[in-house]
Short mmCIF file of C-alpha atoms in Angstrom, two decimals:
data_model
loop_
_atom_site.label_atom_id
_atom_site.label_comp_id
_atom_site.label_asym_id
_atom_site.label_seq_id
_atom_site.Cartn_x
_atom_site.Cartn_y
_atom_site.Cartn_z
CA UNK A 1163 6.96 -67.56 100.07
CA UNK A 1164 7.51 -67.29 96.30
CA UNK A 1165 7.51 -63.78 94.42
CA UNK A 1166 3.25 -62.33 93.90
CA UNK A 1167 2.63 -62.74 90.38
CA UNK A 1168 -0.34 -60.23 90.95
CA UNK A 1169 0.85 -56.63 90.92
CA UNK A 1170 -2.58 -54.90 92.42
CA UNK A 1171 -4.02 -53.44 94.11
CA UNK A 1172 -7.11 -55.78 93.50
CA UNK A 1173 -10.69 -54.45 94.25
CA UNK A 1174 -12.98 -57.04 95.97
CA UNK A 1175 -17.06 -56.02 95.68
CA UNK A 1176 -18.78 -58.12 98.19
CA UNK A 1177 -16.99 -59.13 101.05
CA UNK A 1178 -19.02 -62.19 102.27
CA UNK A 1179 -16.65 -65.48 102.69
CA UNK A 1180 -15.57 -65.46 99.33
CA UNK A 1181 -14.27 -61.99 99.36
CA UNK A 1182 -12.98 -61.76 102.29
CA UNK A 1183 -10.95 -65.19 101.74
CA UNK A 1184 -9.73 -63.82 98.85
CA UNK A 1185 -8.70 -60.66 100.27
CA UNK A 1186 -6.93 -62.40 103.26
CA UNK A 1187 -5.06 -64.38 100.97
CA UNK A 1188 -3.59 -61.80 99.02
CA UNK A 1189 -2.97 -59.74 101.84
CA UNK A 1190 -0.76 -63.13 102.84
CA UNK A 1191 0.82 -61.87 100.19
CA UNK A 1192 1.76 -58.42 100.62
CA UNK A 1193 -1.10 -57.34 97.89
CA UNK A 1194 -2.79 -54.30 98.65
CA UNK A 1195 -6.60 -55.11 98.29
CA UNK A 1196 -9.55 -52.73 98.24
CA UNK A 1197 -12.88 -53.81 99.58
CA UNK A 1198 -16.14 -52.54 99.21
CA UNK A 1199 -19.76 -53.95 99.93
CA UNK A 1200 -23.11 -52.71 100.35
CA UNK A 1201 -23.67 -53.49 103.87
CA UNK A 1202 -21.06 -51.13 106.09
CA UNK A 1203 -21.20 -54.02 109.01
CA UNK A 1204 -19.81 -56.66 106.59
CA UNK A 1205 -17.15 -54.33 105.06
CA UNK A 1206 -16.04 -53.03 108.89
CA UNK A 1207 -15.56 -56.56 109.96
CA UNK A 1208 -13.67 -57.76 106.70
CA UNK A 1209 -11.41 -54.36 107.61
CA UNK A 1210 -11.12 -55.31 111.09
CA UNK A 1211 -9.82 -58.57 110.34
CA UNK A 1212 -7.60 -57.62 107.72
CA UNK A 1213 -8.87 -58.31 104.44
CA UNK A 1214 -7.83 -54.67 102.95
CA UNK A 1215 -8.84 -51.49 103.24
CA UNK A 1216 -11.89 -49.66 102.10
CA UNK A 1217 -12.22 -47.84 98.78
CA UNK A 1218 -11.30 -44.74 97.51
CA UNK A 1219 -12.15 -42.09 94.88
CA UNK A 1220 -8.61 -42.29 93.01
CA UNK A 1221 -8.29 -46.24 93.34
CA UNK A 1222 -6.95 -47.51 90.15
CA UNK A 1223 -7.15 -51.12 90.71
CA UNK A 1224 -5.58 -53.57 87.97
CA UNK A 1225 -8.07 -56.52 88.52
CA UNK A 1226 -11.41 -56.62 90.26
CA UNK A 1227 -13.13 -59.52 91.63
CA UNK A 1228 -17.11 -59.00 91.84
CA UNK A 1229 -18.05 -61.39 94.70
CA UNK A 1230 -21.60 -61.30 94.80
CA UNK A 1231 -25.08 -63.53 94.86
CA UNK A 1232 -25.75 -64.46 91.68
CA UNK A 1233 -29.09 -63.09 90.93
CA UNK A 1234 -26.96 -59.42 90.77
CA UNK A 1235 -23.23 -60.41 89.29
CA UNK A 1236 -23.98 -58.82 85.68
CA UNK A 1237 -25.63 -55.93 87.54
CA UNK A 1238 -22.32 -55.40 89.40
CA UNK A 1239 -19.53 -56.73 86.65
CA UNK A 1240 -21.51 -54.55 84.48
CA UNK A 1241 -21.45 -50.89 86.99
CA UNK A 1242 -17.57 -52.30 88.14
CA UNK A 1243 -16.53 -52.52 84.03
CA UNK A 1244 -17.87 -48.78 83.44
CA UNK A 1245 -16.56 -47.49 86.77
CA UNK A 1246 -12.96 -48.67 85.90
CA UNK A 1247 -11.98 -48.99 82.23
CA UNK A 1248 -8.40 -49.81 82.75
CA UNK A 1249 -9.46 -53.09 85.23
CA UNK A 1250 -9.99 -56.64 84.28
CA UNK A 1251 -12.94 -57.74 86.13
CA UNK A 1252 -14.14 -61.30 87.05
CA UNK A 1253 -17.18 -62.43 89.13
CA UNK A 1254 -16.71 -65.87 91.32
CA UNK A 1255 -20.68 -66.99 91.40
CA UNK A 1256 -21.26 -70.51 90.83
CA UNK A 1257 -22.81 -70.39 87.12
CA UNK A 1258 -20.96 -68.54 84.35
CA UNK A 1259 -23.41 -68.89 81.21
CA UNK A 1260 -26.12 -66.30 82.52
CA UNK A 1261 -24.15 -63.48 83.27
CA UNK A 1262 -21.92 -63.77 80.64
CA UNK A 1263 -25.25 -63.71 77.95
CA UNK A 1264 -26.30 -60.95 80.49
CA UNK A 1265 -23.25 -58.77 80.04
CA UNK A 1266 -23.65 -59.14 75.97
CA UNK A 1267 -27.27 -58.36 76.22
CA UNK A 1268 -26.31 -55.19 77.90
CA UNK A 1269 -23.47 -54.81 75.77
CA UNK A 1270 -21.25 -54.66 78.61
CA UNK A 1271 -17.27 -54.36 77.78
CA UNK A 1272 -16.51 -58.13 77.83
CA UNK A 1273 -13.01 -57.48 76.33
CA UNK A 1274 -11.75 -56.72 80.22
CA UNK A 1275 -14.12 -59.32 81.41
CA UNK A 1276 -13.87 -63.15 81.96
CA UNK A 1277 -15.95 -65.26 84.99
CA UNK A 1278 -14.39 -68.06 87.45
CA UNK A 1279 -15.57 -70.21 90.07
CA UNK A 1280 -13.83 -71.05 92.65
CA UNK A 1281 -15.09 -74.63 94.03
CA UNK A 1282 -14.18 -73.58 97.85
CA UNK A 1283 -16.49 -73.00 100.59
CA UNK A 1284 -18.07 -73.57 103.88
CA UNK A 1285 -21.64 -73.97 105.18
CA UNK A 1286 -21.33 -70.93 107.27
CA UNK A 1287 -20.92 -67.62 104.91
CA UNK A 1288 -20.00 -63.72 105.85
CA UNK A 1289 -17.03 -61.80 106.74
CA UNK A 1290 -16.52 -64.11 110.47
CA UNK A 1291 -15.98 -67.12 108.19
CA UNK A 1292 -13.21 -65.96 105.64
CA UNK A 1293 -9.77 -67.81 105.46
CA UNK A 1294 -6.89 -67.07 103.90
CA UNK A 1295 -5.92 -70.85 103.03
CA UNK A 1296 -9.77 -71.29 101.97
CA UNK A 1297 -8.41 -72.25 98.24
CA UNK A 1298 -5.19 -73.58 98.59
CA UNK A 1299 -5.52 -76.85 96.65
CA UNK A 1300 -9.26 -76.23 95.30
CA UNK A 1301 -10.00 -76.17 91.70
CA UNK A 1302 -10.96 -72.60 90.25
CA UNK A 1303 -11.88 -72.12 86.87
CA UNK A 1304 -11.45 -69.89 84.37
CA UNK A 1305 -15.14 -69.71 81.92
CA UNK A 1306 -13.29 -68.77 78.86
CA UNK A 1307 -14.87 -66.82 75.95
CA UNK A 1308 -13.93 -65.22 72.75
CA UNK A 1309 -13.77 -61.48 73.48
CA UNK A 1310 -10.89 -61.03 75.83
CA UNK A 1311 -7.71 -62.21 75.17
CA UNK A 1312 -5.34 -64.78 76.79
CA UNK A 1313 -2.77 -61.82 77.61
CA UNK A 1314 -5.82 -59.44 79.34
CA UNK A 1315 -7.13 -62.67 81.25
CA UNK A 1316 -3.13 -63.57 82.57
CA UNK A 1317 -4.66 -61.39 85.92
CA UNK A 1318 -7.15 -63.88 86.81
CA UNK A 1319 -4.65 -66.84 86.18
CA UNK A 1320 -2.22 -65.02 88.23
CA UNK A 1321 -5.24 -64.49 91.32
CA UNK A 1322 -5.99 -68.04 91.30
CA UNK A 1323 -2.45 -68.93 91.43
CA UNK A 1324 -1.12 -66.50 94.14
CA UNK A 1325 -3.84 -67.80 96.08
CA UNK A 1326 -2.63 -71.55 96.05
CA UNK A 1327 -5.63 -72.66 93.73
CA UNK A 1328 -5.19 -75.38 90.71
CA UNK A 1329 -6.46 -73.32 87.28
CA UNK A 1330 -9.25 -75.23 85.32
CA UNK A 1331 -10.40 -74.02 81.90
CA UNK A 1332 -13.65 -74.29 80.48
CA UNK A 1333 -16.28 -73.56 78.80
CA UNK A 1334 -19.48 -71.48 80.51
CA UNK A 1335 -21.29 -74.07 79.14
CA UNK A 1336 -19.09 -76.76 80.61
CA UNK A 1337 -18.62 -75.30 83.84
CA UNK A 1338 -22.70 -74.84 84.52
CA UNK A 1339 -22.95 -78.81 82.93
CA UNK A 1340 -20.02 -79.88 85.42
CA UNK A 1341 -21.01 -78.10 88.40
CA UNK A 1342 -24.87 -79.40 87.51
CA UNK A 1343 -23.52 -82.89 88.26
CA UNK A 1344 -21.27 -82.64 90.91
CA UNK A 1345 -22.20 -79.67 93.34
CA UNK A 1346 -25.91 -78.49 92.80
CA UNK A 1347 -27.67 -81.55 92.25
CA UNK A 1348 -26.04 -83.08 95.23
CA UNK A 1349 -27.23 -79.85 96.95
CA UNK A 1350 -30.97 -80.92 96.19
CA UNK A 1351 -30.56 -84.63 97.05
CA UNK A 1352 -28.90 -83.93 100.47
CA UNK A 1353 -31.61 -81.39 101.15
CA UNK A 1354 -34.60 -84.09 100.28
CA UNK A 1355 -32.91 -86.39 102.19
CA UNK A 1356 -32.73 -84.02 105.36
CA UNK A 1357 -35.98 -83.09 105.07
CA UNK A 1358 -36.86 -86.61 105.28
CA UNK A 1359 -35.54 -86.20 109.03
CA UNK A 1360 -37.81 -83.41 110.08
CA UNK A 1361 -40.75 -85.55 111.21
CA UNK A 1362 -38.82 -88.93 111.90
CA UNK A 1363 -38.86 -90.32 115.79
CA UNK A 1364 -35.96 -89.17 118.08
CA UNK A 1365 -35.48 -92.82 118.59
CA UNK A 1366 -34.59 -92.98 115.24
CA UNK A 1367 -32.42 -90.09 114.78
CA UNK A 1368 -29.96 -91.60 117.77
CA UNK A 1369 -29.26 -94.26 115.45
CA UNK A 1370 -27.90 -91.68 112.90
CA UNK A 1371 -23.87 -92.77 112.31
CA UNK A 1372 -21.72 -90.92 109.60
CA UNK A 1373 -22.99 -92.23 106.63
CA UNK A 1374 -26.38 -89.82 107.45
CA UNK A 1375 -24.54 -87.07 108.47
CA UNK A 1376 -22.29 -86.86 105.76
CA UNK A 1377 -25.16 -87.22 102.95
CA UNK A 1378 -26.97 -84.59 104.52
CA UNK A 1379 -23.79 -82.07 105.81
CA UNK A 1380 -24.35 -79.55 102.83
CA UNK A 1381 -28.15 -79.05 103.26
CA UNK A 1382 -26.88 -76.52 106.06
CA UNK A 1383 -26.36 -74.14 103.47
CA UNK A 1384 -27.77 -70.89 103.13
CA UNK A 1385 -31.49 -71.10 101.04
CA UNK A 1386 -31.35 -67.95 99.85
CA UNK A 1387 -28.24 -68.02 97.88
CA UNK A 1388 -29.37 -71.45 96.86
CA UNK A 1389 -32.63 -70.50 95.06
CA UNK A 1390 -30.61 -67.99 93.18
CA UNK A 1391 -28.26 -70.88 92.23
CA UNK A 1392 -30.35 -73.44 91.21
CA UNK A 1393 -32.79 -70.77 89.44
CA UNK A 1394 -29.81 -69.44 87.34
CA UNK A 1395 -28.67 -73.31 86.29
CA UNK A 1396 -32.53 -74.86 86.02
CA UNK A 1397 -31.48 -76.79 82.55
CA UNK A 1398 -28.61 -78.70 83.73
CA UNK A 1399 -30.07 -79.47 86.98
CA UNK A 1400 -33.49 -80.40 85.63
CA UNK A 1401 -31.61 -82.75 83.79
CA UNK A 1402 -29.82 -84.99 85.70
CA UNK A 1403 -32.31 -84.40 88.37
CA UNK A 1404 -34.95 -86.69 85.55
CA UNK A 1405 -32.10 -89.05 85.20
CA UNK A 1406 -31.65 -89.10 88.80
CA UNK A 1407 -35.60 -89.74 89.28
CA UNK A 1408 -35.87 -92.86 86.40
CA UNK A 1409 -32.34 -94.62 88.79
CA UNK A 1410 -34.91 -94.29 92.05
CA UNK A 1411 -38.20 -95.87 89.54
CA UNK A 1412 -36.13 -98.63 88.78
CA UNK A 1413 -34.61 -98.92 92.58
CA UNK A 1414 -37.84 -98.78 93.77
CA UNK A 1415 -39.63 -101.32 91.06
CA UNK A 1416 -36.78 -103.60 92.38
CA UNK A 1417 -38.17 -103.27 95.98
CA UNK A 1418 -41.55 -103.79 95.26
CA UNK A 1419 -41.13 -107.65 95.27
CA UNK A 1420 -37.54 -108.52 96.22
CA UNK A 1421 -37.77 -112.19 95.54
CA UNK A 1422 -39.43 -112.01 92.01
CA UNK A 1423 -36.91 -113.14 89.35
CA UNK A 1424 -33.97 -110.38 88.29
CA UNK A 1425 -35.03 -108.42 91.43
CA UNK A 1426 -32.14 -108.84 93.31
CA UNK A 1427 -29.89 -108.82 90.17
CA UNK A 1428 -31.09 -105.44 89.63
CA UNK A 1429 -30.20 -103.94 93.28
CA UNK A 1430 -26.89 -105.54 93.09
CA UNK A 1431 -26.05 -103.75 90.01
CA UNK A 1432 -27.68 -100.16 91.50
CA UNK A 1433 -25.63 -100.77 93.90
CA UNK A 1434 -22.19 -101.71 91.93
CA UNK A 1435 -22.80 -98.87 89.81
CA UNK A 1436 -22.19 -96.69 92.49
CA UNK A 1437 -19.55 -98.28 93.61
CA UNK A 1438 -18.03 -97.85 89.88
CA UNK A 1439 -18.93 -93.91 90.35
CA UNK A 1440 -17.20 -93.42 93.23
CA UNK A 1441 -14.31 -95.46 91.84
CA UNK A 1442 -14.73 -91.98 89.45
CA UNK A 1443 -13.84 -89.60 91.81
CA UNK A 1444 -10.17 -88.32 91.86
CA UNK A 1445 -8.40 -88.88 94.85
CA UNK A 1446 -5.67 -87.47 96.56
CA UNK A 1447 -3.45 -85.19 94.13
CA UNK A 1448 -6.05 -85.92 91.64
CA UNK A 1449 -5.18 -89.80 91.74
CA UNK A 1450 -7.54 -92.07 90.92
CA UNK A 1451 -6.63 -94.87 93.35
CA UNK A 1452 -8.39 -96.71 95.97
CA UNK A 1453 -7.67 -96.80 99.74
CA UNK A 1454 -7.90 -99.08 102.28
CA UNK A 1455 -9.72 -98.21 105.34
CA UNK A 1456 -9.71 -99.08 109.09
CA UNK A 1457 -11.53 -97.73 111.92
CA UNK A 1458 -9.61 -97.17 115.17
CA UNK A 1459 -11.29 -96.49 118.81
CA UNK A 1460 -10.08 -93.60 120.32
CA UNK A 1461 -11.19 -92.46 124.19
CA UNK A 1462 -12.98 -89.01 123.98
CA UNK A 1463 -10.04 -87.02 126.13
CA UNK A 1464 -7.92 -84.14 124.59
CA UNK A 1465 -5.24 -84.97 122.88
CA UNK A 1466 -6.19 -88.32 121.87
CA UNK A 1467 -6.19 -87.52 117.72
CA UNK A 1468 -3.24 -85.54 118.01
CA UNK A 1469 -1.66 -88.94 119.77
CA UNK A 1470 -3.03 -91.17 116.76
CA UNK A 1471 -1.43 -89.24 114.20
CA UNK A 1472 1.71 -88.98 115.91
CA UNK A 1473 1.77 -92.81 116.27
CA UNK A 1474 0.67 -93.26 112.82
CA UNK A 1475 3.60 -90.21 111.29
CA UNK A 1476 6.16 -92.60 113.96
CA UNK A 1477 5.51 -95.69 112.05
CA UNK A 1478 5.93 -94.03 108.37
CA UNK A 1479 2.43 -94.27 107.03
CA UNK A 1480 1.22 -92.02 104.72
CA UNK A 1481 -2.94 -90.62 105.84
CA UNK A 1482 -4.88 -90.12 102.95
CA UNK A 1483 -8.08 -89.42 104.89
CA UNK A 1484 -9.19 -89.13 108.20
CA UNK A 1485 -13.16 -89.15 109.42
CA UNK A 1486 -14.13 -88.95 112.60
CA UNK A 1487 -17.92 -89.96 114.33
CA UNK A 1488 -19.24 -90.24 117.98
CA UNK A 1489 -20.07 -93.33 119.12
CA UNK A 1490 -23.80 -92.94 120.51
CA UNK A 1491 -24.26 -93.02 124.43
CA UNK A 1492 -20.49 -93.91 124.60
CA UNK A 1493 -17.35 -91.56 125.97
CA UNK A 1494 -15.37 -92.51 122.39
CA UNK A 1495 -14.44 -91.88 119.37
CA UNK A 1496 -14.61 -93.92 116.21
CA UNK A 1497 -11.73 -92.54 113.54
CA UNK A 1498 -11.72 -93.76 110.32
CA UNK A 1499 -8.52 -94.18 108.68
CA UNK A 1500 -7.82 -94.14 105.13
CA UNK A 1501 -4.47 -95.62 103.79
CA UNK A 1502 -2.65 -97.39 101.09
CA UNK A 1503 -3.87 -101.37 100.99
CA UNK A 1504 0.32 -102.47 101.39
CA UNK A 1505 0.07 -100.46 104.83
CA UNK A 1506 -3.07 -101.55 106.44
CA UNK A 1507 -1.95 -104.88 107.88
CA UNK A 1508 0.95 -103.58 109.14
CA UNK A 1509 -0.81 -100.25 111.19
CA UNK A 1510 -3.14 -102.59 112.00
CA UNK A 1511 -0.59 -104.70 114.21
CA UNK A 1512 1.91 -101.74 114.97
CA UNK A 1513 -1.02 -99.49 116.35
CA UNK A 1514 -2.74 -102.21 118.51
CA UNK A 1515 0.57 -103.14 120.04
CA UNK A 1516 1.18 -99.49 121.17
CA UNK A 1517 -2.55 -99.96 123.18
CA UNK A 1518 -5.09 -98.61 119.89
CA UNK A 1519 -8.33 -100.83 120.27
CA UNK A 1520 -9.19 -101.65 116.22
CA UNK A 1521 -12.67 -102.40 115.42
CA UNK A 1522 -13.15 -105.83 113.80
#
């Protein structure tokens, strides 16, 4: 493991599963990491499973990170920047324009002060659900603003580092656009769409493959936290929530009669829009390349995945992606492979002659 560029000790407020990742990972790391939250169940299980130790009246922490709901990050940066004047705090909630207008408002020592956002997480939160690799590879940004310096804010670029992260600077303004787009309004249209699902047939929701499941994985997610979210980022979301409403008016015009003239134009080009969004997307190691896929049958017995990938590691391909789905009323497994086009006609013919049944 390469030298901490952290010194510490690093005080964590709010030890749900951000904090407590966070304090796992630097533990990882040999860095000695106070925690404190309001509820004394939360911060005795973070304890218990090793995510620090609890505060103390002579801590003298070099960074904090405020790990919090959003509706109360200023109130906490803002008690956390007077509590410790020699600490360079950060917050990790998921919009960074509020609280940082909050803090001025207040006129809160913003010198010490920067926020970040780590894009990391699970549908389950609390203590139980930390991990100590939970950012290793994840973007985290850095909300960058003209009061503190690039030397005071070197302790947050050193936190996301230690912690296996990629740094991303922006903008408050373009970090609550970006995260608009591509987490909280997907958050809204996977929660429609679920709802959707609450008064359908049973006989139709056997029919329900991956495609459903993975559109609607992230309405799991706690309400709570997200009506603090979504109230704290309203513009953005409003936004390309209306754009996102005048793409369904013109899907569903084209629908209304699919034989009139241009109808059918217009779906296909809906459609191959998408297809040019997802194009978009960066891939593996931030490529932006394509993959082939191919969908493999696999008996539902232990050990079965762990045999695929051996088979596929034997034969030197390279897995970019892996999904897996139930077949309905069936004792298998459908796993979706994702690989460089050159390889997939060669796995295709070196894993059904080793006995893997390939579907089509």
């Amino acid at each position: 493991m390469a030298e901490s560029r952290l010194v510490g000790p690093v005080r964590i407020v709010g030890v749900g599963l951000l904090g407590t990742s966070v304090g796992l990972g630097l533990r990882n790391r040999k860095i000695e990491t106070i925690l404190s939250d309001a509820s004394p169940t939360n911060l005795r299980i973070a304890i218990d499973y090793g995510a620090g130790r609890a505060a103390q009246p002579d801590d003298q922490p070099q960074l904090i990170v405020v790990c919090v709901p959003p509706d109360v990050t200023a109130d906490i940066v803002a008690r956390e920047l007077e509590a410790y004047p020699s600490a360079i705090v950060t917050d990790v909630a998921s919009v960074k324009l509020a609280p940082l207008a909050e803090l001025r408002e207040r006129g809160a020592d913003i010198s010490r002060y920067i926020g970040s956002h780590p894009l990391a997480g699970r549908e389950r939160g609390g203590p139980l659900s930390g991990r100590a690799d939970l950012f290793i590879g994840r973007p985290w940004v850095v909300a960058a603003h003209d009061a503190i310096s690039y030397r005071q804010a070197g302790a947050i670029d050193d936190l996301i580092l230690d912690l296996g992260a990629i740094l991303v600077e922006m903008t408050p303004e373009e970090h609550d656009l970006g995260v608009a787009l591509v987490s909280h309004v997907p958050q809204v249209i996977s929660t429609l769409m679920a709802r959707r699902l609450t008064g359908a047939a049973n006989s139709s929701l056997n029919l329900a493959g991956q495609g459903l499941r993975d559109v609607t994985r992230v309405a799991a997610s706690d309400p709570d936290l997200w009506v603090q979210i979504l109230g704290a980022n309203a513009g953005p979301v409003r936004d390309v929530l209306r754009a996102y409403r005048d793409d369904l008016d013109r899907f569903i015009d084209a629908l209304e009669d699919p034989t009139k003239p241009g109808a059918q134009r217009q779906i296909a080009e809906e459609l191959g829009g998408g297809n040019a969004g997802v194009a978009r997307l960066p891939g593996k190691h931030g490529q932006d390349r394509r993959f082939s896929s191919m969908v493999v049958m696999v008996n539902d017995q232990p050990g079965q995945i762990a045999h695929l990938l051996n088979d596929i590691g034997d034969l030197g391909v390279n897995l970019e992606d892996l999904r897996l789905e139930h077949s309905p009323g069936a004792q298998i497994g459908l796993a979706e492979i994702s690989v460089l086009p050159e390889a997939v006609t060669r796995l295709t013919e070196e894993l059904a002659a080793r006995g893997w049944r390939i579907a089509g």
